[in-house]
XYZ file of C-alpha atoms in Angstrom:
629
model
C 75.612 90.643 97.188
C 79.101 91.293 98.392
C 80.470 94.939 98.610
C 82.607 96.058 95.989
C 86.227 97.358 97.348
C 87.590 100.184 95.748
C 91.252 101.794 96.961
C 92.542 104.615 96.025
C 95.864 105.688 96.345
C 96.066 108.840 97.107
C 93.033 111.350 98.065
C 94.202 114.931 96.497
C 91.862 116.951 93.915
C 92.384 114.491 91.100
C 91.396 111.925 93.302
C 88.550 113.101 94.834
C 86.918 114.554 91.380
C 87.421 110.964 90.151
C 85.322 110.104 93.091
C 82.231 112.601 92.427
C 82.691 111.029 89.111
C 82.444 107.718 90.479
C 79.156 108.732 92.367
C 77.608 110.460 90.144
C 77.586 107.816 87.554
C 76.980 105.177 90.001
C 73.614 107.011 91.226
C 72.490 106.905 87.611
C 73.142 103.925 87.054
C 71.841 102.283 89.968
C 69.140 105.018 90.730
C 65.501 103.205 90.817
C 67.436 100.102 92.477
C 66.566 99.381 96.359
C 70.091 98.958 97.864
C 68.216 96.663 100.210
C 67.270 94.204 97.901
C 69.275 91.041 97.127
C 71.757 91.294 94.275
C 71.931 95.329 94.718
C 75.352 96.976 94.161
C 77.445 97.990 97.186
C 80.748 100.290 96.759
C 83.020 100.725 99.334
C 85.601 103.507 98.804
C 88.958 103.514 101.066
C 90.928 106.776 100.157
C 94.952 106.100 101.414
C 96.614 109.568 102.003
C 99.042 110.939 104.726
C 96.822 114.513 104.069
C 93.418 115.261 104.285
C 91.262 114.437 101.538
C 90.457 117.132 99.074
C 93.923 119.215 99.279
C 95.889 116.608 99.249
C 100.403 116.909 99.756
C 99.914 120.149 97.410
C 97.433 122.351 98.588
C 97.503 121.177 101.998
C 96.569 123.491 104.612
C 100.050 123.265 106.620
C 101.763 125.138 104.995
C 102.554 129.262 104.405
C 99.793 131.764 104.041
C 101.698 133.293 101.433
C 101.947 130.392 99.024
C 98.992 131.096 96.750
C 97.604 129.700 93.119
C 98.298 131.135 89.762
C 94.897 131.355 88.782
C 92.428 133.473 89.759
C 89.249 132.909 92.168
C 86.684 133.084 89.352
C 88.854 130.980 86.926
C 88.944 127.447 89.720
C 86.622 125.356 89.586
C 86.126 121.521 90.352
C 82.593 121.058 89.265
C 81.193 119.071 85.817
C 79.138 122.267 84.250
C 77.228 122.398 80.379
C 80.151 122.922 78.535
C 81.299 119.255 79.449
C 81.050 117.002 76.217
C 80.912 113.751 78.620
C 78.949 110.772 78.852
C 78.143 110.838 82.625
C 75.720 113.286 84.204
C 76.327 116.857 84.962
C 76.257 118.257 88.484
C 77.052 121.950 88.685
C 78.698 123.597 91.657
C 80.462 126.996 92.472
C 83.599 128.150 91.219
C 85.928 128.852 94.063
C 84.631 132.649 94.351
C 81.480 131.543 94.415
C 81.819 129.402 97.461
C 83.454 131.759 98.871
C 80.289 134.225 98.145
C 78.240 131.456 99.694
C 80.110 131.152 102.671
C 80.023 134.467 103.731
C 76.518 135.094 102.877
C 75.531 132.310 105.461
C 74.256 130.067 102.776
C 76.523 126.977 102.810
C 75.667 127.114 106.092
C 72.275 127.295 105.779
C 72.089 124.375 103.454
C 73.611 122.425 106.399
C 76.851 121.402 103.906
C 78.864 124.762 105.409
C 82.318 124.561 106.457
C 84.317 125.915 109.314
C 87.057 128.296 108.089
C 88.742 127.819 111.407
C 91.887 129.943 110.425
C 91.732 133.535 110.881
C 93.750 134.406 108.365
C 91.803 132.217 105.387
C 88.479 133.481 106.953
C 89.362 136.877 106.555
C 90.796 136.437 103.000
C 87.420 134.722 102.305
C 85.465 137.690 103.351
C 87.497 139.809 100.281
C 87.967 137.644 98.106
C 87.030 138.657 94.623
C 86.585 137.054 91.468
C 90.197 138.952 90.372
C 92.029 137.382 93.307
C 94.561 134.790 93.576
C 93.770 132.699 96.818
C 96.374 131.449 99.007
C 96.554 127.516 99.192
C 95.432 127.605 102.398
C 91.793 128.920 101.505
C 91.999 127.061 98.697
C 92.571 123.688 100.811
C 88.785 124.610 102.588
C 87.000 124.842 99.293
C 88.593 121.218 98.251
C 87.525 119.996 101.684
C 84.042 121.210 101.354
C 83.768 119.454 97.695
C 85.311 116.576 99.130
C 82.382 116.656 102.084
C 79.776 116.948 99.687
C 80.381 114.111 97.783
C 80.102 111.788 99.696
C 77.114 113.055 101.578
C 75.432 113.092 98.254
C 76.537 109.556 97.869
C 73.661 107.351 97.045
C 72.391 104.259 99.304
C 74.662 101.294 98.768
C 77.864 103.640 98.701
C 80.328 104.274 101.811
C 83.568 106.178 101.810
C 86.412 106.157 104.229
C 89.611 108.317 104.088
C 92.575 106.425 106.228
C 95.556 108.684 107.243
C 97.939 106.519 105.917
C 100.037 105.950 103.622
C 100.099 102.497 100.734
C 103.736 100.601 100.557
C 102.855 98.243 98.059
C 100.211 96.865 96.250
C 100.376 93.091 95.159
C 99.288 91.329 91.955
C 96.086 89.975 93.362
C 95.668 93.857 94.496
C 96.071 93.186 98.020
C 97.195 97.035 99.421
C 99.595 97.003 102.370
C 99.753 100.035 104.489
C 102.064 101.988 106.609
C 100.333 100.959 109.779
C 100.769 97.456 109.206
C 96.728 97.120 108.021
C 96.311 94.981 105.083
C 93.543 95.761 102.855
C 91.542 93.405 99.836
C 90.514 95.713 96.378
C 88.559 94.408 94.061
C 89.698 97.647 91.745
C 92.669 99.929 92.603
C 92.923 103.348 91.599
C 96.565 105.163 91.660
C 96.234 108.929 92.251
C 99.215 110.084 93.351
C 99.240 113.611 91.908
C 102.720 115.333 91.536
C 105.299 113.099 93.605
C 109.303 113.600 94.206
C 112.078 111.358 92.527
C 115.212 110.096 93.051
C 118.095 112.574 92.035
C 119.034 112.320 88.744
C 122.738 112.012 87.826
C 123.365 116.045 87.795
C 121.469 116.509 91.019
C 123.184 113.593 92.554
C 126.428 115.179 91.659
C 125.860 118.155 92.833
C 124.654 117.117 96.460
C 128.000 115.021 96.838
C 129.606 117.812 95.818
C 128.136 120.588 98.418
C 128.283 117.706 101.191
C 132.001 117.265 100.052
C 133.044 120.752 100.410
C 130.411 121.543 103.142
C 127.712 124.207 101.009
C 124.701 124.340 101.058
C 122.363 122.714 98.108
C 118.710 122.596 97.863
C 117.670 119.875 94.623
C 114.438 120.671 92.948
C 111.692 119.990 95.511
C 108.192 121.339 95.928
C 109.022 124.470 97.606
C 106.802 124.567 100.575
C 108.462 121.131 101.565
C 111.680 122.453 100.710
C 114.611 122.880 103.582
C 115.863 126.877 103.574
C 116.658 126.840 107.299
C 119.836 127.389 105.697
C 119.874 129.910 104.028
C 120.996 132.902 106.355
C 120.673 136.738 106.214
C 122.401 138.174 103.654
C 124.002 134.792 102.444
C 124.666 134.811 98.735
C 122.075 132.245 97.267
C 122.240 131.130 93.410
C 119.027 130.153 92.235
C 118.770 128.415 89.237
C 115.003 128.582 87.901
C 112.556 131.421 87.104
C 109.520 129.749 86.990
C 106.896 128.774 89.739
C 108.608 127.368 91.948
C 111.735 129.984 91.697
C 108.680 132.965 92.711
C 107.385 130.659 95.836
C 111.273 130.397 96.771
C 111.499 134.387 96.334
C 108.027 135.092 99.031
C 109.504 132.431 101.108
C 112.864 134.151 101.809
C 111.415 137.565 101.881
C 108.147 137.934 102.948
C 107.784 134.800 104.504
C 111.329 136.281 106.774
C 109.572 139.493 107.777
C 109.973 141.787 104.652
C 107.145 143.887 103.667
C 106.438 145.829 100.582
C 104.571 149.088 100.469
C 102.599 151.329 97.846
C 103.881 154.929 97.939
C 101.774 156.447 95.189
C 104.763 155.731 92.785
C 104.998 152.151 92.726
C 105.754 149.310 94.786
C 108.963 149.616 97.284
C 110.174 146.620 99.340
C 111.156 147.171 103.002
C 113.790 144.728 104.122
C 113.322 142.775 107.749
C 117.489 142.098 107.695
C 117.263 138.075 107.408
C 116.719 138.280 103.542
C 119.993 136.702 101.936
C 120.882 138.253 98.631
C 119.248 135.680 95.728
C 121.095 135.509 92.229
C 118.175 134.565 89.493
C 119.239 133.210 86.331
C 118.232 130.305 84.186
C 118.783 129.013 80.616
C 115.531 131.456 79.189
C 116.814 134.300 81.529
C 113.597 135.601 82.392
C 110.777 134.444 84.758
C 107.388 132.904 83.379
C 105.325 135.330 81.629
C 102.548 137.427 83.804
C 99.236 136.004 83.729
C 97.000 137.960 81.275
C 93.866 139.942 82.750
C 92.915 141.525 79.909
C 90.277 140.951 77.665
C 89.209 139.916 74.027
C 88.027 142.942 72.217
C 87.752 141.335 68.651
C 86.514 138.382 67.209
C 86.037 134.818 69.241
C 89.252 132.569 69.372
C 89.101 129.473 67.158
C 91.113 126.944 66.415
C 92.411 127.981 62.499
C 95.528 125.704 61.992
C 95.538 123.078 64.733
C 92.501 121.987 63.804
C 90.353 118.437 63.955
C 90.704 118.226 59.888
C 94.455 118.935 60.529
C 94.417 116.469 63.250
C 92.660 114.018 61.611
C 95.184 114.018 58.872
C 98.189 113.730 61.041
C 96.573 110.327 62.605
C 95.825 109.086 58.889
C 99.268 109.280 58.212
C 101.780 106.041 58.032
C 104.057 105.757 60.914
C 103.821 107.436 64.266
C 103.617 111.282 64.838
C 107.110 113.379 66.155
C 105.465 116.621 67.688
C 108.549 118.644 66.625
C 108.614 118.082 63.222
C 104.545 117.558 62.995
C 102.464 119.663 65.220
C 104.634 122.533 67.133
C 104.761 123.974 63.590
C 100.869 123.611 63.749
C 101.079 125.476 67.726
C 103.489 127.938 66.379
C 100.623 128.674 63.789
C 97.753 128.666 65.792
C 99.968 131.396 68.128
C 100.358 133.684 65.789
C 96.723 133.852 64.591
C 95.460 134.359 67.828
C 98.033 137.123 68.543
C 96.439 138.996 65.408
C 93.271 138.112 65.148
C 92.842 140.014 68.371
C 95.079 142.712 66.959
C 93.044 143.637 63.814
C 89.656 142.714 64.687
C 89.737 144.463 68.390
C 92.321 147.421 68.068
C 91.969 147.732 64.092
C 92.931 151.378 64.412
C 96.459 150.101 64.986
C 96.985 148.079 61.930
C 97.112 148.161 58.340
C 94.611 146.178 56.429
C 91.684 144.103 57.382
C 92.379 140.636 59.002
C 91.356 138.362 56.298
C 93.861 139.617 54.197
C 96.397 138.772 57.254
C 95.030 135.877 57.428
C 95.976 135.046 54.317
C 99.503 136.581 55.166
C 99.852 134.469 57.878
C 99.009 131.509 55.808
C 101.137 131.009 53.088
C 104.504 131.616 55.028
C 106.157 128.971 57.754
C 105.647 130.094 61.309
C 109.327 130.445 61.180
C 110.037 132.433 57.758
C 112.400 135.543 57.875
C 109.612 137.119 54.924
C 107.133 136.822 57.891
C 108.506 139.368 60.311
C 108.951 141.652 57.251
C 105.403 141.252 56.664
C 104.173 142.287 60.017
C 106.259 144.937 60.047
C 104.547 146.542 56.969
C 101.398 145.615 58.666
C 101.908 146.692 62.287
C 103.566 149.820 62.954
C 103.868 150.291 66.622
C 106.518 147.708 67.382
C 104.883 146.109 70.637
C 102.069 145.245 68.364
C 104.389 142.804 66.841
C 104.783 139.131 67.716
C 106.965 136.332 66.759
C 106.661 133.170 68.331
C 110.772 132.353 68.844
C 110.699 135.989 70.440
C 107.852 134.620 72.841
C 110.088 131.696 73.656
C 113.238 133.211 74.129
C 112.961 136.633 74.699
C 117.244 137.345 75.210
C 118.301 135.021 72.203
C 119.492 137.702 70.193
C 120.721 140.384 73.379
C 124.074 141.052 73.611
C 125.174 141.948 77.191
C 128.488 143.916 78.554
C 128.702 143.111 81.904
C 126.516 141.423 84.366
C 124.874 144.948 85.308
C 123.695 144.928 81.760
C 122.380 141.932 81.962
C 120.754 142.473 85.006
C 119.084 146.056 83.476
C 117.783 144.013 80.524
C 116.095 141.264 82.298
C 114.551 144.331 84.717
C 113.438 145.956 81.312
C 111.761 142.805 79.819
C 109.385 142.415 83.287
C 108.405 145.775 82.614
C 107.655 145.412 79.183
C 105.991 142.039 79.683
C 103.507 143.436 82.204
C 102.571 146.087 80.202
C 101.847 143.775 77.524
C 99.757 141.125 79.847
C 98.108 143.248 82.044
C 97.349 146.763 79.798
C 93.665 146.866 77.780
C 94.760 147.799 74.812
C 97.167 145.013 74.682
C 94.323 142.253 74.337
C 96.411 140.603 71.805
C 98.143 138.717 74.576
C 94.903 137.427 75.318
C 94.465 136.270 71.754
C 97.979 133.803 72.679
C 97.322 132.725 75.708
C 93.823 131.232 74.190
C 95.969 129.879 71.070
C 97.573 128.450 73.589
C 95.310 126.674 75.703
C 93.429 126.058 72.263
C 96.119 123.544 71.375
C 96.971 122.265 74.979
C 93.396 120.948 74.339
C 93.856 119.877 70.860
C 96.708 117.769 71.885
C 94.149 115.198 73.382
C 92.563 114.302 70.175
C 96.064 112.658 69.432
C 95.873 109.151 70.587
C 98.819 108.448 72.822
C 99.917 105.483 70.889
C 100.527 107.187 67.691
C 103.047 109.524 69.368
C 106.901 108.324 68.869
C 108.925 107.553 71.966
C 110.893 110.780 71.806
C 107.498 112.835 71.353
C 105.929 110.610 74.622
C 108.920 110.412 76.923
C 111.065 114.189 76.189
C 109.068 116.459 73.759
C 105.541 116.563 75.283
C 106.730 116.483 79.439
C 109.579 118.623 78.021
C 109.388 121.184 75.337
C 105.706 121.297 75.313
C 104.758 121.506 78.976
C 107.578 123.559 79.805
C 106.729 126.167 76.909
C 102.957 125.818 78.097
C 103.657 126.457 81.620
C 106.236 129.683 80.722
C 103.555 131.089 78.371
C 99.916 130.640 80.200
C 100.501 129.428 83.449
C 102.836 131.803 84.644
C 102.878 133.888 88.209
C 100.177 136.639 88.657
C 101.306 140.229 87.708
C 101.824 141.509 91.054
C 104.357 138.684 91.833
C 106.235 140.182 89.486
C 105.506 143.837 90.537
C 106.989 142.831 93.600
C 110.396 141.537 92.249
C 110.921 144.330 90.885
C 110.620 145.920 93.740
C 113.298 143.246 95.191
C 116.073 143.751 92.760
C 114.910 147.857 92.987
C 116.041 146.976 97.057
C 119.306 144.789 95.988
C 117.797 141.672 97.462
C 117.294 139.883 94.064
C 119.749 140.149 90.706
C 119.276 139.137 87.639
C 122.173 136.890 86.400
C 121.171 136.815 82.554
C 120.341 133.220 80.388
C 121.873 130.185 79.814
C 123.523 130.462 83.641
C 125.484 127.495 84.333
C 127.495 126.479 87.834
C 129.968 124.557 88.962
C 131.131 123.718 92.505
C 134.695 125.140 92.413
C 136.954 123.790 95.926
C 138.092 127.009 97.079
C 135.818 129.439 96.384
C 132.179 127.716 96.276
C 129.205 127.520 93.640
C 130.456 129.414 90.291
C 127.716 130.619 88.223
C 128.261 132.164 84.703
C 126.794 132.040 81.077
C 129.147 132.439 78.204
C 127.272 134.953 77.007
C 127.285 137.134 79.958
C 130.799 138.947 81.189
C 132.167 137.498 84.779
C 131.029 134.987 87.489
C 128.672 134.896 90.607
C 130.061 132.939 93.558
C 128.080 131.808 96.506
C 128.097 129.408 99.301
C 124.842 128.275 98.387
C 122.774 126.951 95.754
C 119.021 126.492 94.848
C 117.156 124.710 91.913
C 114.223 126.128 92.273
C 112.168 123.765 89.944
C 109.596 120.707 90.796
C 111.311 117.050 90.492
C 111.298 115.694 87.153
C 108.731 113.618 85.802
C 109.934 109.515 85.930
C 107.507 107.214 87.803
C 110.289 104.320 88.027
C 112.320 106.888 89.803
C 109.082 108.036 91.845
C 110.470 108.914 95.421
C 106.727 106.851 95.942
C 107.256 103.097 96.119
C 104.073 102.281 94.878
C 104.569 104.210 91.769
C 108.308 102.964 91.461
C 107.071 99.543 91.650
C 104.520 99.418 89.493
C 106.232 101.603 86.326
C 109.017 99.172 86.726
C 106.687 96.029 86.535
C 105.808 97.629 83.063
C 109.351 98.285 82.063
C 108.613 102.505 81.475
C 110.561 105.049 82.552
C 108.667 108.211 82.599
C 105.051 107.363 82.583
C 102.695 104.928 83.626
C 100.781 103.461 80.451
C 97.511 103.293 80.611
C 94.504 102.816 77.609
C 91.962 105.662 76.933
C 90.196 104.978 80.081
C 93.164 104.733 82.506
C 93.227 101.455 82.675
C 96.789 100.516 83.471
C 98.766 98.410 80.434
C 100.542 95.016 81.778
C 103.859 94.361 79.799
C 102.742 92.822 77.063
C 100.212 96.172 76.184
C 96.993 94.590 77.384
C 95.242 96.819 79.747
C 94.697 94.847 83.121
C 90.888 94.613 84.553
C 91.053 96.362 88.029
C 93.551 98.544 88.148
C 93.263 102.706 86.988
C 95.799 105.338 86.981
C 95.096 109.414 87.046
C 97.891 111.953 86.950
C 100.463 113.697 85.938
C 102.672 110.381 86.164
C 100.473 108.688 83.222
C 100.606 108.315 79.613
C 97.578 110.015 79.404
C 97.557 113.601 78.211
C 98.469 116.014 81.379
C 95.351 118.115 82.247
C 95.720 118.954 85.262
C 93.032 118.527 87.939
C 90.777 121.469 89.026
C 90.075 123.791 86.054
C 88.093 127.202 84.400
C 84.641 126.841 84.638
C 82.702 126.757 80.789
C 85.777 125.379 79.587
C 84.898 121.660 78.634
C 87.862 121.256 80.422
C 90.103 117.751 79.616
C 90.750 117.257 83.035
C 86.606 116.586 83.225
C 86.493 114.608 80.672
C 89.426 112.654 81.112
C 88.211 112.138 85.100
C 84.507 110.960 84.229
C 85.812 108.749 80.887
C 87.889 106.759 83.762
C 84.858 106.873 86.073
C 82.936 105.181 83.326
C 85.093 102.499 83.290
C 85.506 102.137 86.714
C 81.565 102.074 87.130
C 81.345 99.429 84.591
C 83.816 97.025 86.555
C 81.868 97.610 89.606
C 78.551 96.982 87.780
C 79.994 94.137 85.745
C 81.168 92.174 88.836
C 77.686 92.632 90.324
C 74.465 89.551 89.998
C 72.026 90.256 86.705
C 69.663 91.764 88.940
C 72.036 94.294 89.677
C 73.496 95.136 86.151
C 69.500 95.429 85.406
C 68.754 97.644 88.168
């Protein structure tokens, strides 16, 4: 028979664990058939990506050795394990410390699937790595490499795979996919996995780069940061930078470290030594404070579990008549499932700290509304050392109810709450924090038992991307601790200051970029301005054509609609045959792409479901013998 012609459109991690998936369930399917024999299924895979496959635009390797993940080496993985409740077969691999263990015990090499570390400076953070660390990007890039190498040597007979350094400009109706290059190429399926792309400037941003062009600043719009411009931004320049999150720490090692500043360990804490060619950054955003530190302690107490957001609770919302609003129906549910993961941990690991036993907590917890003034009077009978206690609106916004004199004050109080915050994340006998960030990731994963279409338009296009994500993202997917160690240490040196919440600027003719909050004394000027956040999500607006074109040819705005198993919708809600879309920029709940091993992770599950269906258009175009095979 004729090969099958599958492209892909883009090759980063999503993509290429879409393709193990592919393989995987291919070989099984196909396993005890001869690819020689007539009627046997042939795949041919073309992977279309300006970056090598594996890292992808993200993680590429081109870019600074300081950049590194938020998670640590033992918590990446990108490998189907026995916790994965999915329909196509497992095939274990190592977690990203474990490769690395491999590598420098000679036995990827051994196995004659090694990899060159040809960099220096990953090899030699390979050789210390430990399962505590938080890799740069760069080593990182070699481990999605490697996975990318071994699947497709492990391909099975009758299945070829090309990677083209290109880059896809359109993709026609009859799924004809027109490159860069000028090469034409004929699909018989299409796969769109573009990962995290730019957009166009929305009407603020827009605004605000005719502005600083019009009175000759200097702006930097939201923008991955390694790909962002800072050339710039000079020594001791005034910079505002709007945005404490992610991207807001990369910005911070860029234009410190990354400019020849070094921080040391005298005994007494962490101390920052200036090169000269920092400028002087002004950090403020609408929370006020930067994404919480990554927790590294550990459950003392009893397991996690799902007690409010649960499948019976789930099951009920679907039941219901009309479609589901996730502020009014289920963040009450997360707010719940928050606070009994907080104390759970609390009384059943450090019960020596609390009053009572936990099932009559429980039962506390229970009968009053995550959001109930009684509540905190509750606790407070309950808990008596202060830190102990947790509120969920607290968690959120942590300076709601300050009150600040002058922007020194403000600047002291944001200081205080990083202190406090790591103590919380990162001490022992604060395990309770461990107990959220579980409740947490809990109901990330609970979210996907929601079918997409039962979700209002508000909840799918504002609340979910928005509210949720954001709040997800600030809570359990923050920076590791000693990022934050180390501003400290930069606002201890007067290269960082903390500007307070709810910061908002203005471009004012003769003086510059204005920052201020109205509820925080005076004004910051500057010459220059950063939004240190990643582009919105809004695949019309995709800065990719491809994408643009084909969420307009649906008519959405935000996401690309897809069914269950990525298929993507046409306009009139009928999924199409050959084409499949995996990402951030779908309608499908966001996952992610590599994840924690023993996690049952969505991601998986979401990747092999759409493998699965893939598979069965491959198999389904094939002769009888084939399908039989």
């Amino acid at each position: 028979m004729s090969v099958h012609r599958l492209v892909f459109v883009g090759a980063g991690p999503r993509a290429i664990m879409l393709l193990e998936r592919i393989i995987a369930r291919f070989g099984a399917a196909t396993g005890t058939a001869d690819a020689r024999a007539v009627g046997a299924p042939r795949l041919h895979v073309e992977l279309i990506d300006p970056h090598p496959p594996g890292a992808g635009r993200i993680w590429r390797r081109a870019q600074s050795p300081l950049l590194k993940l938020n998670s640590m080496a033992r918590d990446v993985t990108v490998f189907t394990d026995d916790s994965c409740v999915i329909d196509g077969p497992i095939r274990p691999g190592p977690s990203l410390i474990e490769w690395a263990e491999l590598w420098r015990s000679g036995e990827l090499a051994a196995s004659g699937r090694g990899i060159d570390i040809d960099d220096e400076v990953a090899a030699a953070e390979a050789r210390g790595l430990r399962g505590d660390s938080f890799p740069t990007r760069r080593l990182h890039s070699y481990y999605l490499e490697w996975f990318f190498r071994r699947t497709v040597a492990e391909a099975p007979a009758g299945v070829t795979v090309r990677w083209r350094r290109d880059t896809v400009v359109s993709v026609s109706p009859e799924n004809r996919v027109a490159l860069a290059s000028g090469l034409e190429l004929d699909a018989d399926d299409v796969v769109f996995a573009l990962g995290h792309t730019g957009r166009e400037p929305d009407a603020a941003t827009a605004g605000l780069i005719a502005g600083a062009r019009r009175e000759r600043l200097h702006y930097v719009p939201p923008a991955f940061t390694a790909d962002a411009d800072l050339s710039q931004l000079g020594a001791g320049d005034d910079v505002i930078v709007r945005g404490m999150g992610l991207a807001a720490v990369d910005l911070v090692v860029l234009l410190t470290q990354g400019r020849g500043g070094r921080f040391v360990d005298d005994g007494d804490g962490l101390r920052y030594v200036p090169s000269g060619r920092e400028p002087s950054l002004h950090l403020g955003s609408r929370r006020g404070v930067p994404y919480r530190s990554k927790v590294s302690s550990t459950v003392q107490g009893d397991a996690p579990q799902r007690e409010v957001l649960t499948p019976a609770a789930i099951a009920e919302l679907v039941a219901r008549p009309g479609l589901i609003d996730f502020e009014a129906d289920v963040w009450p549910l997360i707010a719940g499932e928050l606070l009994h993961g907080h104390y759970r941990e609390l009384f059943t690991g450090h019960p020596d700290r609390v009053v009572g036993d936990w099932e009559t907590f429980r039962s506390v917890l229970q009968s009053h509304a995550w959001d109930d003034p009684a509540l905190l009077a509750a606790i407070a009978a309950r808990v008596p050392d202060p830190l102990d206690r947790f509120d969920v609106a607290s968690l959120d916004r942590p300076l709601a109810a300050a009150t600040f004199t002058e922007r020194d004050d403000a600047h002291e109080r944001v200081r205080e709450h990083i202190v406090t915050d790591l103590h919380l994340r990162t001490s022992p006998k604060r395990s309770a924090a461990q107990g959220v960030f579980l409740a947490a990731l809990l109901s990330f994963l609970a979210l996907a038992e929601i079918p997409a279409d039962r979700w209002n338009e508000h909840s799918r296009t504002q609340s979910l991307p928005g509210r949720w994500h954001t709040f997800f993202s600030y809570v359990a997917s923050g920076p590791p601790a000693h990022r934050l160690e180390e501003l400290l240490a930069l606002a201890d040196a007067g290269v960082v200051r903390f500007l307070g919440p709810e910061i908002d600027v203005r471009i004012d003719p003769e003086r510059g970029f204005v920052a201020s909050s109205r509820r925080v004394p005076g004004e910051t000027v500057a010459r220059s301005l950063v939004d240190a956040w990643l582009p919105g999500p809004g695949a019309a607006v995709s800065e990719n054509p491809v994408l643009r074109a084909l969420a307009r040819q649906q008519g959405s705005e935000v996401r690309v609609l897809t069914d269950a198993d990525g298929r993507v919708l046409q306009p009139d809600g009928s999924p199409t045959a050959s084409v499949f879309a995996l990402g951030p920029f779908t309608s499908l709940p966001e996952s992610g792409a590599f994840t924690r091993p023993a996690s049952n992770a969505l991601s998986i599950r979401q990747t092999d479901r759409t493998a699965g269906a893939i598979v069965d258009a491959v198999l389904g175009a094939a002769t009888p013998l084939a399908r039989l095979a």
